[in-house]
Amino acid sequence: GVEPTQLAGKNHQHCSLLEFQEAFDKMFSQVLFLLLASVAEAQRSVAGPYEGKELMVTPTIMTGILVGSLWIMLFLVGFCCLFQVQTPSAFEEKPLVLNKQY
């Protein structure tokens, strides 16, 4: 018979639940470390080189950017939906006969 680890000539390795849990714990701890490092960096007391200067993006420009990006997103959604519409390649030449519709 065919061994469970050999299917169509390929060697499939199955991950045990313990290995998955260890990998998840390692990834979770790395994400948590990066989150804590970013929070600690955000609480620095020395101002950066560009802090306290005039903003290049005014509230009016930011509103235009947000509204424009919303319109672009809606256009792309409509464009993708429009081109996913499927029609038959051939139509019936004879019309549908409807008798006694009363």
GROMACS .gro file of C-alpha atoms in nm:
model
  102
    1GLY     CA    1   0.000   0.000   0.000
    2VAL     CA    2   0.087   0.367  -0.007
    3GLU     CA    3   0.251   0.506   0.302
    4PRO     CA    4   0.076   0.812   0.455
    5THR     CA    5   0.396   1.016   0.424
    6GLN     CA    6   0.443   0.930   0.056
    7LEU     CA    7   0.172   1.042  -0.180
    8ALA     CA    8   0.236   1.035  -0.556
    9GLY     CA    9   0.610   1.011  -0.500
   10LYS     CA   10   0.628   1.325  -0.283
   11ASN     CA   11   0.738   1.324   0.077
   12HIS     CA   12   0.482   1.516   0.283
   13GLN     CA   13   0.582   1.620   0.633
   14HIS     CA   14   0.305   1.654   0.882
   15CYS     CA   15   0.336   1.917   1.151
   16SER     CA   16   0.233   1.810   1.498
   17LEU     CA   17   0.024   2.028   1.722
   18LEU     CA   18   0.319   2.086   1.955
   19GLU     CA   19   0.540   2.212   1.672
   20PHE     CA   20   0.263   2.442   1.552
   21GLN     CA   21   0.213   2.580   1.905
   22GLU     CA   22   0.587   2.644   1.942
   23ALA     CA   23   0.603   2.827   1.608
   24PHE     CA   24   0.295   3.033   1.698
   25ASP     CA   25   0.441   3.124   2.039
   26LYS     CA   26   0.767   3.234   1.879
   27MET     CA   27   0.590   3.447   1.619
   28PHE     CA   28   0.358   3.597   1.882
   29SER     CA   29   0.651   3.691   2.106
   30GLN     CA   30   0.831   3.859   1.813
   31VAL     CA   31   0.521   4.062   1.723
   32LEU     CA   32   0.475   4.158   2.087
   33PHE     CA   33   0.840   4.268   2.111
   34LEU     CA   34   0.806   4.487   1.799
   35LEU     CA   35   0.486   4.641   1.935
   36LEU     CA   36   0.649   4.723   2.268
   37ALA     CA   37   0.956   4.867   2.094
   38SER     CA   38   0.739   5.094   1.881
   39VAL     CA   39   0.545   5.212   2.188
   40ALA     CA   40   0.870   5.288   2.368
   41GLU     CA   41   1.001   5.482   2.065
   42ALA     CA   42   0.680   5.686   2.052
   43GLN     CA   43   0.738   5.806   2.409
   44ARG     CA   44   1.076   5.970   2.348
   45SER     CA   45   1.138   6.312   2.504
   46VAL     CA   46   1.366   6.461   2.235
   47ALA     CA   47   1.188   6.618   1.937
   48GLY     CA   48   1.269   6.488   1.591
   49PRO     CA   49   1.419   6.710   1.317
   50TYR     CA   50   1.080   6.777   1.151
   51GLU     CA   51   0.864   6.816   1.461
   52GLY     CA   52   0.725   7.160   1.537
   53LYS     CA   53   0.754   7.282   1.177
   54GLU     CA   54   0.469   7.387   0.949
   55LEU     CA   55   0.269   7.102   0.801
   56MET     CA   56   0.298   7.051   0.426
   57VAL     CA   57  -0.047   6.888   0.415
   58THR     CA   58  -0.321   7.124   0.527
   59PRO     CA   59  -0.662   6.995   0.640
   60THR     CA   60  -0.809   7.093   0.302
   61ILE     CA   61  -0.545   6.896   0.113
   62MET     CA   62  -0.592   6.597   0.346
   63THR     CA   63  -0.969   6.606   0.285
   64GLY     CA   64  -0.907   6.612  -0.090
   65ILE     CA   65  -0.668   6.317  -0.065
   66LEU     CA   66  -0.916   6.113   0.143
   67VAL     CA   67  -1.219   6.192  -0.077
   68GLY     CA   68  -1.014   6.128  -0.393
   69SER     CA   69  -0.890   5.794  -0.262
   70LEU     CA   70  -1.250   5.700  -0.172
   71TRP     CA   71  -1.364   5.779  -0.529
   72ILE     CA   72  -1.075   5.581  -0.676
   73MET     CA   73  -1.158   5.285  -0.451
   74LEU     CA   74  -1.527   5.297  -0.554
   75PHE     CA   75  -1.426   5.319  -0.921
   76LEU     CA   76  -1.200   5.015  -0.891
   77VAL     CA   77  -1.473   4.813  -0.715
   78GLY     CA   78  -1.723   4.904  -0.989
   79PHE     CA   79  -1.470   4.835  -1.263
   80CYS     CA   80  -1.390   4.489  -1.125
   81CYS     CA   81  -1.758   4.402  -1.076
   82LEU     CA   82  -1.848   4.524  -1.426
   83PHE     CA   83  -1.589   4.304  -1.594
   84GLN     CA   84  -1.692   3.999  -1.391
   85VAL     CA   85  -2.041   4.002  -1.547
   86GLN     CA   86  -2.080   3.691  -1.763
   87THR     CA   87  -2.314   3.684  -2.061
   88PRO     CA   88  -2.394   3.389  -2.287
   89SER     CA   89  -2.184   3.360  -2.601
   90ALA     CA   90  -2.496   3.308  -2.817
   91PHE     CA   91  -2.856   3.424  -2.774
   92GLU     CA   92  -3.177   3.250  -2.877
   93GLU     CA   93  -3.311   3.391  -3.205
   94LYS     CA   94  -3.672   3.278  -3.151
   95PRO     CA   95  -3.862   3.493  -2.898
   96LEU     CA   96  -4.026   3.338  -2.595
   97VAL     CA   97  -4.390   3.253  -2.662
   98LEU     CA   98  -4.629   3.368  -2.389
   99ASN     CA   99  -4.993   3.265  -2.433
  100LYS     CA  100  -5.297   3.380  -2.235
  101GLN     CA  101  -5.138   3.608  -1.977
  102TYR     CA  102  -5.457   3.724  -1.802
   0.00000   0.00000   0.00000
